[in-house]
């Protein structure tokens, strides 16, 4: 493509020929995203912008920054570098220019999206379960896509692989923790024999290592005796509702009555006797059910509490502290839907903090410790999402200096919270699937999916360490409303299919599990709207297959953007020398 065909100041009839003075006025009235995209699509605009410090300073003032602002007397090269850094940090244009890879499952496999989950961490992983298959596949997520790491094969008799000709094996529930354990609940039925419910605890090494170890122990009902199955543990009229496992190998199994009138929670612990590993039932708890039929259950990050939620909600609704003592009894689900009548007539429910920071002032001869919490809050009436923060101070003598162990303290203290900013673009769930959320490891990206819409907000993590008065000083005035509330605009990512789950393996890479397979977005500034079609590796040998098939439409678009980027780099050098 010729250079003239990519410039707004061209001789083509469909594009007007504008003098630089008028073009500068037009660019001055563009919003910052449109201005950034214009500089990437036209060499003439790029050269004009790079040689106009006033234009760059104008658009820099519309980006949040805690750095000292530059003035008209600042060197031109310094202004250019500040603009490039700010545009890169704010991911300007990433919603339009993001590279997309669609990993197709093929015709022989159908993914069960309700039982397939992402696990954050370093590295992140994806557990995939397919319809009509008893196998559990674990994938490591990297820049190349999902890489098959482990295939767990169930062993219903503890001695060998299941004989498919004699048994029908059905995978009921699965659970995975962040580091070590996979729990699976199977139901097997032999011809003419009643169904048998069996549970297996599987362990695996982190995805960046090789090899795996499998324990096919069956969980007993009362104690370890000849590895009996869970058939006797079943209560008439109950079905397994949810399964959870923590980093210590403790497994929680939730049974729900058919009429949703009661819940029974059974907790199993893993004991290493030196010569063998056994699983024992340590507690049975009767729970009062919440006001909905389907329940998701998981251990909170510390593994000390169990949290319960309705599928498709951004926040968990109830929690119960995991008791170390053995025995049976009844317990009450604590309502964690912290209703906070905040400023501006907001009626919010606050979720589990995704960021916690503990500041110990003992080295500064101070007698207080400070803990900062950052969490997402949801308005159940409108579906709007807010970023809220809390500041907790306590005397050094009363602080255990272990903020990771105290993430649930905020539940009884709503008055300590404050709204930091609003994530614009969110709305109520469009279906029973609800919302799906993901937060980048460095807290710079927040992604929320609603049906076929994926929104990404960019946040400066340095601002999360401060309270609202300072944050309001950093953001431009047009992003602050009359109630002094900051509004963050989202980036909309291209997607085909319904999104069920999402995960950030890296700050600039987002994975999603949809009804059409696995989708990956590359959000780095150097992307050029490319689109590929890949394959999910179902066998180990499929990991060796490299390369993707690029779609024709995306290929033409990426070539155009890539050519403009190369010419823009050349124009930058010329503008610098000028």
Coordinates of C-alpha atoms in Angstrom, one line a residue:
X1 CA 0.0 0.0 0.0
X2 CA 1.3 3.4 -0.9
X3 CA 2.1 6.0 1.6
X4 CA -0.4 8.4 0.0
X5 CA -3.2 6.0 0.5
X6 CA -2.8 6.1 4.2
X7 CA -2.8 9.8 4.8
X8 CA -5.7 12.0 5.5
X9 CA -4.0 14.7 3.5
X10 CA -4.2 12.7 0.3
X11 CA -5.6 13.2 -3.2
X12 CA -8.3 10.6 -2.9
X13 CA -11.8 12.1 -3.4
X14 CA -13.3 10.5 -0.3
X15 CA -10.7 12.3 2.0
X16 CA -10.6 16.0 2.2
X17 CA -7.3 17.9 1.8
X18 CA -7.0 20.0 5.0
X19 CA -4.3 22.6 5.7
X20 CA -2.2 21.8 8.8
X21 CA -3.7 24.7 10.8
X22 CA -7.3 23.3 10.3
X23 CA -6.2 19.8 10.9
X24 CA -4.6 20.9 14.2
X25 CA -7.9 22.4 15.3
X26 CA -9.8 19.2 14.4
X27 CA -7.3 17.1 16.4
X28 CA -7.6 19.4 19.3
X29 CA -11.3 18.7 19.6
X30 CA -10.9 14.9 19.3
X31 CA -11.1 12.8 22.5
X32 CA -7.8 11.2 23.5
X33 CA -8.5 7.8 22.1
X34 CA -9.6 9.0 18.7
X35 CA -6.5 11.2 18.6
X36 CA -4.3 8.3 19.4
X37 CA -5.9 6.1 16.7
X38 CA -5.6 8.9 14.2
X39 CA -1.8 9.1 14.8
X40 CA -1.5 5.4 14.1
X41 CA -3.5 5.5 10.9
X42 CA -2.0 8.4 9.2
X43 CA 1.7 9.4 8.8
X44 CA 0.7 13.0 8.1
X45 CA -1.2 13.2 11.4
X46 CA 1.7 11.5 13.2
X47 CA 4.2 14.0 11.9
X48 CA 1.9 16.9 12.7
X49 CA 1.3 15.7 16.3
X50 CA 5.0 15.0 17.0
X51 CA 5.9 18.5 16.0
X52 CA 3.1 20.2 17.9
X53 CA 3.9 20.2 21.6
X54 CA 0.7 22.2 22.4
X55 CA -1.4 19.4 20.9
X56 CA 0.4 16.7 22.9
X57 CA 0.1 18.6 26.1
X58 CA -3.6 19.1 25.5
X59 CA -4.2 15.4 25.2
X60 CA -1.8 14.6 28.1
X61 CA -4.0 16.7 30.3
X62 CA -6.9 14.3 29.6
X63 CA -5.0 11.2 31.0
X64 CA -4.7 10.5 34.7
X65 CA -1.2 10.8 35.9
X66 CA 0.4 11.4 39.3
X67 CA 3.6 12.7 37.7
X68 CA 4.5 16.4 37.6
X69 CA 2.8 17.9 34.6
X70 CA 4.8 19.4 31.7
X71 CA 4.5 22.9 30.4
X72 CA 4.9 24.7 27.1
X73 CA 8.5 25.5 28.0
X74 CA 9.4 21.8 28.4
X75 CA 11.6 20.2 25.7
X76 CA 9.8 18.8 22.8
X77 CA 11.5 15.4 23.0
X78 CA 10.5 15.1 26.7
X79 CA 6.8 15.8 25.8
X80 CA 7.0 13.2 23.0
X81 CA 8.3 10.6 25.4
X82 CA 5.7 11.5 28.1
X83 CA 2.9 11.0 25.5
X84 CA 4.3 7.7 24.3
X85 CA 4.6 6.4 27.9
X86 CA 1.1 7.7 28.8
X87 CA -0.6 6.2 25.7
X88 CA 1.1 2.9 26.3
X89 CA 0.1 2.8 30.0
X90 CA -3.5 3.7 29.3
X91 CA -3.8 1.1 26.5
X92 CA -5.3 3.6 24.1
X93 CA -6.9 1.9 21.2
X94 CA -6.5 -1.6 22.6
X95 CA -10.2 -2.4 22.2
X96 CA -9.9 -1.8 18.5
X97 CA -6.3 -3.0 17.8
X98 CA -6.1 -6.0 20.1
X99 CA -4.9 -9.2 18.6
X100 CA -7.4 -12.1 19.0
X101 CA -6.8 -15.8 18.9
X102 CA -9.8 -18.2 18.8
X103 CA -8.8 -21.7 20.0
X104 CA -11.4 -24.1 18.5
X105 CA -12.2 -27.3 20.4
X106 CA -12.9 -29.2 17.2
X107 CA -15.8 -31.5 16.3
X108 CA -14.9 -34.4 18.7
X109 CA -14.9 -32.5 21.9
X110 CA -17.6 -30.4 23.7
X111 CA -16.3 -28.4 26.7
X112 CA -18.4 -28.3 29.8
X113 CA -18.1 -24.6 30.6
X114 CA -19.7 -24.9 34.1
X115 CA -17.0 -27.3 35.3
X116 CA -14.1 -25.9 33.4
X117 CA -12.3 -23.2 35.4
X118 CA -9.3 -20.9 35.3
X119 CA -6.9 -20.7 38.2
X120 CA -4.8 -17.5 38.6
X121 CA -1.2 -17.7 39.6
X122 CA 2.3 -17.8 38.2
X123 CA 1.7 -19.4 35.8
X124 CA -2.0 -19.4 35.4
X125 CA -3.8 -22.6 34.3
X126 CA -7.0 -23.9 32.9
X127 CA -8.9 -27.1 33.9
X128 CA -11.0 -28.4 31.1
X129 CA -13.8 -31.0 31.3
X130 CA -15.6 -32.3 28.3
X131 CA -19.1 -33.8 27.8
X132 CA -19.2 -37.6 27.7
X133 CA -15.6 -37.9 28.9
X134 CA -14.3 -38.9 32.4
X135 CA -10.9 -37.2 31.8
X136 CA -9.7 -33.9 33.4
X137 CA -7.2 -31.9 31.4
X138 CA -5.0 -29.3 32.8
X139 CA -3.5 -26.5 30.6
X140 CA -0.8 -24.0 31.3
X141 CA -1.5 -20.6 29.9
X142 CA 1.2 -18.5 28.2
X143 CA 1.7 -16.2 25.3
X144 CA 1.3 -19.1 22.8
X145 CA -2.1 -20.1 24.2
X146 CA -3.2 -23.1 26.3
X147 CA -0.5 -25.9 26.5
X148 CA -1.6 -29.3 27.7
X149 CA 0.2 -30.2 30.9
X150 CA -1.6 -33.1 32.5
X151 CA -4.4 -35.6 31.6
X152 CA -5.9 -37.0 34.8
X153 CA -7.4 -40.5 34.2
X154 CA -9.8 -41.7 36.9
X155 CA -9.3 -45.0 38.5
X156 CA -12.5 -46.2 40.0
X157 CA -11.1 -49.3 41.6
X158 CA -7.8 -47.9 42.8
X159 CA -5.8 -50.4 40.8
X160 CA -6.1 -49.5 37.1
X161 CA -7.9 -47.4 34.5
X162 CA -11.7 -47.8 34.3
X163 CA -13.1 -50.4 32.0
X164 CA -15.4 -48.4 29.8
X165 CA -17.1 -51.5 28.4
X166 CA -18.2 -52.7 31.9
X167 CA -18.8 -49.3 33.6
X168 CA -20.5 -46.0 32.8
X169 CA -18.5 -43.2 34.4
X170 CA -19.9 -39.8 34.9
X171 CA -18.0 -36.8 36.2
X172 CA -20.3 -34.9 38.5
X173 CA -18.2 -32.1 40.1
X174 CA -14.6 -30.8 39.9
X175 CA -12.6 -28.4 42.0
X176 CA -9.1 -27.1 41.8
X177 CA -6.9 -25.0 44.1
X178 CA -4.2 -22.5 43.1
X179 CA -1.2 -24.7 43.7
X180 CA -1.5 -28.4 44.3
X181 CA -4.8 -30.2 44.3
X182 CA -7.6 -31.3 42.0
X183 CA -10.7 -32.9 43.5
X184 CA -13.2 -34.8 41.3
X185 CA -16.5 -36.4 42.2
X186 CA -17.5 -39.4 39.9
X187 CA -20.5 -41.5 39.7
X188 CA -20.0 -45.0 38.2
X189 CA -22.6 -47.6 37.3
X190 CA -22.1 -51.1 36.3
X191 CA -24.7 -53.1 34.3
X192 CA -27.4 -54.1 36.8
X193 CA -25.8 -52.4 39.7
X194 CA -26.9 -49.3 41.6
X195 CA -24.9 -46.1 41.0
X196 CA -21.8 -45.7 43.1
X197 CA -20.5 -42.2 43.9
X198 CA -16.8 -42.0 44.3
X199 CA -14.5 -39.0 44.9
X200 CA -10.8 -38.8 43.9
X201 CA -8.2 -36.4 45.1
X202 CA -5.6 -35.7 42.5
X203 CA -2.3 -33.8 42.9
X204 CA -0.2 -32.1 40.2
X205 CA 3.0 -30.2 40.0
X206 CA 2.9 -26.5 38.9
X207 CA 2.5 -26.1 35.1
X208 CA 6.1 -24.8 34.7
X209 CA 7.5 -28.1 35.9
X210 CA 7.2 -31.6 34.4
X211 CA 5.5 -34.7 35.6
X212 CA 2.5 -35.3 37.8
X213 CA 1.4 -37.6 40.6
X214 CA -2.0 -39.0 41.0
X215 CA -3.7 -40.3 44.2
X216 CA -6.9 -42.3 43.4
X217 CA -7.9 -42.6 47.0
X218 CA -11.6 -42.8 47.7
X219 CA -13.1 -40.6 50.4
X220 CA -14.7 -42.6 53.2
X221 CA -17.9 -41.7 54.9
X222 CA -16.7 -41.9 58.6
X223 CA -13.2 -43.1 58.6
X224 CA -10.5 -44.7 56.5
X225 CA -11.5 -48.3 56.1
X226 CA -10.7 -50.2 53.0
X227 CA -11.3 -47.1 51.0
X228 CA -15.1 -47.3 50.8
X229 CA -16.9 -45.1 48.3
X230 CA -19.4 -42.3 49.1
X231 CA -22.5 -44.3 48.4
X232 CA -23.4 -44.6 52.1
X233 CA -22.6 -40.9 52.6
X234 CA -25.6 -40.0 50.3
X235 CA -28.7 -38.9 52.0
X236 CA -32.0 -39.8 50.3
X237 CA -33.3 -36.9 48.4
X238 CA -29.9 -35.1 48.3
X239 CA -27.6 -34.4 45.4
X240 CA -24.0 -33.0 45.2
X241 CA -24.3 -29.3 44.7
X242 CA -20.7 -28.1 44.9
X243 CA -17.1 -29.2 45.5
X244 CA -14.1 -27.2 46.8
X245 CA -10.4 -27.9 47.7
X246 CA -7.7 -25.8 49.3
X247 CA -3.9 -25.8 49.3
X248 CA -3.7 -28.2 52.2
X249 CA -5.8 -30.9 50.5
X250 CA -8.9 -30.2 52.5
X251 CA -12.0 -31.0 50.5
X252 CA -15.5 -29.6 51.1
X253 CA -18.5 -31.4 49.5
X254 CA -21.9 -29.7 49.7
X255 CA -25.0 -31.8 49.5
X256 CA -28.3 -30.1 48.7
X257 CA -31.9 -31.4 49.1
X258 CA -34.0 -31.7 46.0
X259 CA -36.4 -29.1 47.3
X260 CA -33.5 -26.8 48.2
X261 CA -34.7 -26.8 51.8
X262 CA -31.5 -27.8 53.5
X263 CA -27.7 -28.2 53.0
X264 CA -25.3 -30.7 54.4
X265 CA -21.6 -29.8 54.3
X266 CA -19.0 -32.6 54.6
X267 CA -15.4 -31.7 55.2
X268 CA -12.6 -34.2 54.4
X269 CA -9.0 -33.8 55.4
X270 CA -5.8 -35.3 54.0
X271 CA -3.6 -37.1 56.5
X272 CA 0.0 -38.2 55.7
X273 CA 0.8 -41.2 57.9
X274 CA 4.3 -41.6 56.5
X275 CA 3.7 -44.9 54.8
X276 CA 0.4 -43.9 53.2
X277 CA -1.9 -41.0 52.6
X278 CA -5.5 -41.3 53.8
X279 CA -8.6 -39.1 53.5
X280 CA -10.9 -38.9 56.5
X281 CA -14.3 -37.2 57.1
X282 CA -13.6 -34.7 59.9
X283 CA -16.9 -32.8 60.1
X284 CA -20.5 -32.8 58.9
X285 CA -22.3 -29.5 59.1
X286 CA -26.0 -28.7 58.6
X287 CA -26.5 -25.3 56.9
X288 CA -29.5 -23.1 56.4
X289 CA -29.7 -22.6 52.6
X290 CA -29.7 -19.2 50.9
X291 CA -32.6 -18.0 48.9
X292 CA -31.5 -19.5 45.5
X293 CA -31.4 -23.0 44.2
X294 CA -27.9 -23.2 42.5
X295 CA -24.9 -22.7 44.7
X296 CA -21.2 -22.2 44.0
X297 CA -18.7 -22.9 46.8
X298 CA -15.0 -22.2 47.1
X299 CA -12.3 -21.7 49.7
X300 CA -11.2 -18.1 50.1
X301 CA -7.6 -17.4 49.2
X302 CA -6.3 -18.1 52.7
X303 CA -8.1 -21.4 52.8
X304 CA -9.6 -20.6 56.2
X305 CA -13.1 -19.8 55.1
X306 CA -15.6 -21.2 52.7
X307 CA -17.5 -18.7 50.5
X308 CA -20.8 -19.3 48.8
X309 CA -22.4 -17.5 45.9
X310 CA -25.0 -17.7 43.2
X311 CA -23.5 -18.8 39.8
X312 CA -22.9 -15.8 37.6
X313 CA -22.5 -13.2 40.3
X314 CA -19.5 -11.0 40.7
X315 CA -19.5 -11.2 44.5
X316 CA -20.0 -14.0 46.9
X317 CA -23.0 -13.8 49.2
X318 CA -22.3 -16.0 52.3
X319 CA -19.3 -17.4 54.1
X320 CA -18.5 -19.8 57.0
X321 CA -15.2 -20.1 58.9
X322 CA -13.6 -23.5 58.3
X323 CA -13.3 -25.0 61.8
X324 CA -10.2 -27.1 62.5
X325 CA -11.9 -29.1 65.2
X326 CA -13.5 -32.4 64.4
X327 CA -17.1 -33.4 65.0
X328 CA -20.7 -32.8 63.8
X329 CA -23.2 -30.0 64.4
X330 CA -25.0 -27.1 62.8
X331 CA -23.6 -23.8 61.6
X332 CA -25.0 -20.6 60.2
X333 CA -24.0 -19.0 56.9
X334 CA -22.8 -15.5 57.6
X335 CA -24.3 -12.9 55.1
X336 CA -21.3 -11.2 53.4
X337 CA -23.5 -9.0 51.2
X338 CA -22.4 -5.9 53.0
X339 CA -25.0 -3.4 52.3
X340 CA -23.5 0.1 52.4
X341 CA -25.5 3.2 52.0
X342 CA -22.7 5.2 50.7
X343 CA -22.5 8.8 49.3
X344 CA -24.6 9.9 46.3
X345 CA -27.5 7.6 47.5
X346 CA -25.6 4.4 46.5
X347 CA -26.8 1.1 47.8
X348 CA -23.9 -1.3 47.3
X349 CA -22.8 -4.8 48.1
X350 CA -19.1 -5.1 48.7
X351 CA -17.1 -8.2 47.7
X352 CA -14.0 -9.9 48.9
X353 CA -11.0 -7.5 48.7
X354 CA -8.7 -8.3 45.7
X355 CA -5.8 -6.2 47.1
X356 CA -4.6 -5.9 50.7
X357 CA -1.6 -4.0 51.9
X358 CA -0.3 -3.9 55.4
X359 CA 1.9 -1.1 56.6
X360 CA 4.0 -1.6 59.8
X361 CA 5.1 1.6 61.4
X362 CA 7.2 0.1 64.1
X363 CA 10.4 1.0 62.3
X364 CA 9.2 4.6 62.3
X365 CA 8.7 4.7 66.0
X366 CA 4.9 4.8 65.4
X367 CA 2.4 2.9 67.5
X368 CA -0.1 2.1 64.7
X369 CA -0.4 -0.4 61.9
X370 CA -2.3 0.4 58.7
X371 CA -4.2 -2.0 56.4
X372 CA -5.6 -0.9 53.0
X373 CA -8.3 -2.9 51.3
X374 CA -9.5 -2.5 47.7
X375 CA -12.6 -4.4 46.4
X376 CA -15.3 -4.3 43.8
X377 CA -18.8 -3.2 44.9
X378 CA -22.0 -4.0 43.0
X379 CA -25.3 -2.1 42.8
X380 CA -27.8 -4.8 42.5
X381 CA -30.5 -2.5 41.3
X382 CA -28.6 -1.1 38.3
X383 CA -25.8 -3.6 37.9
X384 CA -23.2 -0.8 38.0
X385 CA -19.8 -1.7 39.4
X386 CA -17.6 0.5 41.7
X387 CA -14.1 0.4 43.0
X388 CA -14.2 0.9 46.7
X389 CA -11.4 1.2 49.4
X390 CA -11.0 0.9 53.1
X391 CA -8.4 2.1 55.5
X392 CA -8.0 0.3 58.8
X393 CA -5.7 1.5 61.6
X394 CA -5.0 -0.4 64.8
X395 CA -2.4 -0.3 67.6
X396 CA 0.7 -2.3 67.0
X397 CA 0.0 -4.3 70.1
X398 CA -3.4 -5.4 68.7
X399 CA -2.2 -6.2 65.2
X400 CA -1.0 -9.7 64.1
X401 CA 0.8 -8.1 61.1
X402 CA -0.7 -10.9 58.9
X403 CA -3.1 -9.1 56.6
X404 CA -3.5 -12.1 54.4
X405 CA -5.2 -13.9 57.3
X406 CA -7.7 -11.1 58.0
X407 CA -9.4 -10.4 54.7
X408 CA -12.9 -11.0 56.1
X409 CA -12.6 -8.4 58.9
X410 CA -14.2 -5.8 56.7
X411 CA -17.6 -7.6 56.7
X412 CA -18.8 -6.0 59.9
X413 CA -17.4 -2.5 59.3
X414 CA -19.2 -0.9 56.4
X415 CA -18.5 2.6 57.7
X416 CA -14.8 2.3 56.8
X417 CA -15.4 2.1 53.1
X418 CA -15.3 4.9 50.5
X419 CA -16.1 4.9 46.8
X420 CA -12.9 5.5 44.8
X421 CA -14.2 5.4 41.2
X422 CA -17.0 4.0 39.1
X423 CA -16.4 1.6 36.2
X424 CA -18.6 3.0 33.5
X425 CA -20.3 0.7 30.9
X426 CA -21.5 -2.0 33.3
X427 CA -25.2 -3.1 33.5
X428 CA -27.4 -5.8 34.8
X429 CA -26.8 -9.4 33.6
X430 CA -28.4 -10.1 30.3
X431 CA -29.0 -13.8 31.1
X432 CA -28.8 -16.5 33.7
X433 CA -25.1 -16.9 33.0
X434 CA -24.5 -13.5 34.8
X435 CA -21.2 -11.7 34.9
X436 CA -17.6 -13.0 34.8
X437 CA -14.8 -10.9 36.2
X438 CA -11.0 -11.0 36.1
X439 CA -8.3 -8.8 37.6
X440 CA -4.7 -8.6 36.4
X441 CA -1.9 -9.8 38.7
X442 CA -0.5 -6.3 39.0
X443 CA -4.0 -4.8 39.4
X444 CA -3.7 -2.7 36.2
X445 CA -6.6 -4.3 34.4
X446 CA -10.1 -5.2 35.4
X447 CA -12.2 -7.1 33.0
X448 CA -15.9 -7.9 33.2
X449 CA -17.9 -10.0 30.7
X450 CA -21.7 -9.8 30.2
X451 CA -23.0 -12.3 27.7
X452 CA -21.1 -11.4 24.5
X453 CA -19.6 -8.1 25.7
X454 CA -16.1 -7.9 27.2
X455 CA -15.1 -4.7 28.9
X456 CA -11.6 -3.8 30.2
X457 CA -10.7 -0.9 32.5
X458 CA -7.2 0.4 32.9
X459 CA -6.2 1.5 36.4
X460 CA -2.9 2.9 37.6
X461 CA -2.0 0.6 40.5
X462 CA 0.0 3.4 42.2
X463 CA -3.3 5.2 42.7
X464 CA -4.7 2.3 44.7
X465 CA -2.4 3.1 47.6
X466 CA -4.0 6.5 48.2
X467 CA -7.4 7.6 49.3
X468 CA -10.1 9.4 47.3
X469 CA -9.0 13.1 47.9
X470 CA -5.6 12.5 46.4
X471 CA -7.0 10.3 43.5
X472 CA -9.4 13.1 42.6
X473 CA -6.5 15.5 42.2
X474 CA -4.8 13.2 39.7
X475 CA -7.7 12.6 37.3
X476 CA -8.8 15.2 34.7
X477 CA -11.9 17.2 35.5
X478 CA -14.0 15.8 32.7
X479 CA -13.8 12.3 34.4
X480 CA -15.2 13.7 37.7
X481 CA -18.9 14.3 38.0
X482 CA -20.7 16.9 40.1
X483 CA -20.6 14.5 43.1
X484 CA -16.8 14.3 43.0
X485 CA -17.0 10.7 41.7
X486 CA -14.4 9.5 39.2
X487 CA -15.6 7.7 36.0
X488 CA -13.4 5.2 34.2
X489 CA -14.2 4.5 30.6
X490 CA -13.8 0.8 29.4
X491 CA -12.2 -0.7 26.3
X492 CA -14.5 -3.1 24.4
X493 CA -12.8 -6.2 23.1
X494 CA -14.0 -8.1 20.0
X495 CA -15.6 -11.5 20.8
X496 CA -17.7 -14.1 19.0
X497 CA -19.6 -16.3 21.4
X498 CA -20.9 -16.2 25.0
X499 CA -18.2 -15.6 27.6
X500 CA -18.5 -17.8 30.8
X501 CA -15.1 -17.3 32.6
X502 CA -12.0 -15.1 32.2
X503 CA -8.4 -14.9 33.6
X504 CA -5.4 -12.7 33.3
X505 CA -2.2 -14.8 33.0
X506 CA -0.3 -11.5 32.5
X507 CA -1.2 -7.9 32.6
X508 CA -1.5 -7.5 28.9
X509 CA -3.0 -10.9 28.1
X510 CA -6.6 -12.0 28.7
X511 CA -8.1 -15.5 28.3
X512 CA -11.8 -16.3 28.2
X513 CA -13.8 -19.5 28.1
X514 CA -16.7 -19.2 25.7
X515 CA -19.3 -21.5 24.2
X516 CA -17.0 -21.6 21.1
X517 CA -13.8 -22.6 22.9
X518 CA -11.0 -20.6 24.4
X519 CA -10.3 -17.0 23.3
X520 CA -7.1 -15.0 23.9
X521 CA -6.5 -11.2 23.6
X522 CA -3.2 -9.5 23.3
X523 CA -3.5 -6.0 24.7
X524 CA 0.0 -4.8 24.2
X525 CA 0.4 -1.4 22.5
X526 CA 2.2 -2.9 19.5
X527 CA -0.8 -5.0 18.4
X528 CA -2.4 -4.4 15.0
X529 CA -5.9 -6.0 15.0
X530 CA -4.8 -9.4 13.9
X531 CA -7.1 -12.4 14.3
X532 CA -6.0 -16.1 14.2
X533 CA -7.8 -19.4 14.6
X534 CA -5.9 -22.0 16.6
X535 CA -6.7 -25.5 18.0
X536 CA -6.9 -26.7 21.6
X537 CA -4.4 -29.5 22.1
X538 CA -6.2 -32.6 23.4
X539 CA -3.1 -34.8 23.4
X540 CA 0.5 -34.2 24.4
X541 CA 1.7 -34.4 20.8
X542 CA -0.6 -31.5 19.8
X543 CA 1.5 -29.2 21.9
X544 CA 4.2 -29.4 19.2
X545 CA 1.9 -27.8 16.6
X546 CA 3.0 -24.2 16.1
X547 CA 1.3 -21.4 14.3
X548 CA -2.2 -20.3 13.7
X549 CA -4.4 -19.6 10.7
X550 CA -5.0 -15.9 10.2
X551 CA -8.3 -14.8 8.9
X552 CA -8.3 -13.0 5.5
X553 CA -10.2 -9.9 6.8
X554 CA -8.0 -9.5 9.8
X555 CA -4.9 -10.1 7.8
X556 CA -5.7 -7.2 5.5
X557 CA -6.5 -4.9 8.4
X558 CA -3.3 -5.9 10.3
X559 CA -1.1 -5.3 7.2
X560 CA -2.6 -1.8 6.9
X561 CA -2.0 -1.0 10.6
X562 CA 1.4 -2.6 10.6
X563 CA 2.4 -0.5 7.6
X564 CA 1.2 2.6 9.3
X565 CA 3.2 1.7 12.4
X566 CA 6.4 1.2 10.5
X567 CA 5.9 4.5 8.7
X568 CA 5.1 6.2 12.0
X569 CA 8.4 5.0 13.4
X570 CA 10.1 6.4 10.4
X571 CA 8.2 9.7 10.8
X572 CA 9.2 9.8 14.5
X573 CA 12.9 9.7 13.6
X574 CA 12.4 12.4 11.0
X575 CA 10.4 14.6 13.4
X576 CA 13.0 14.2 16.1
X577 CA 15.8 15.2 13.7
X578 CA 13.7 18.2 12.5

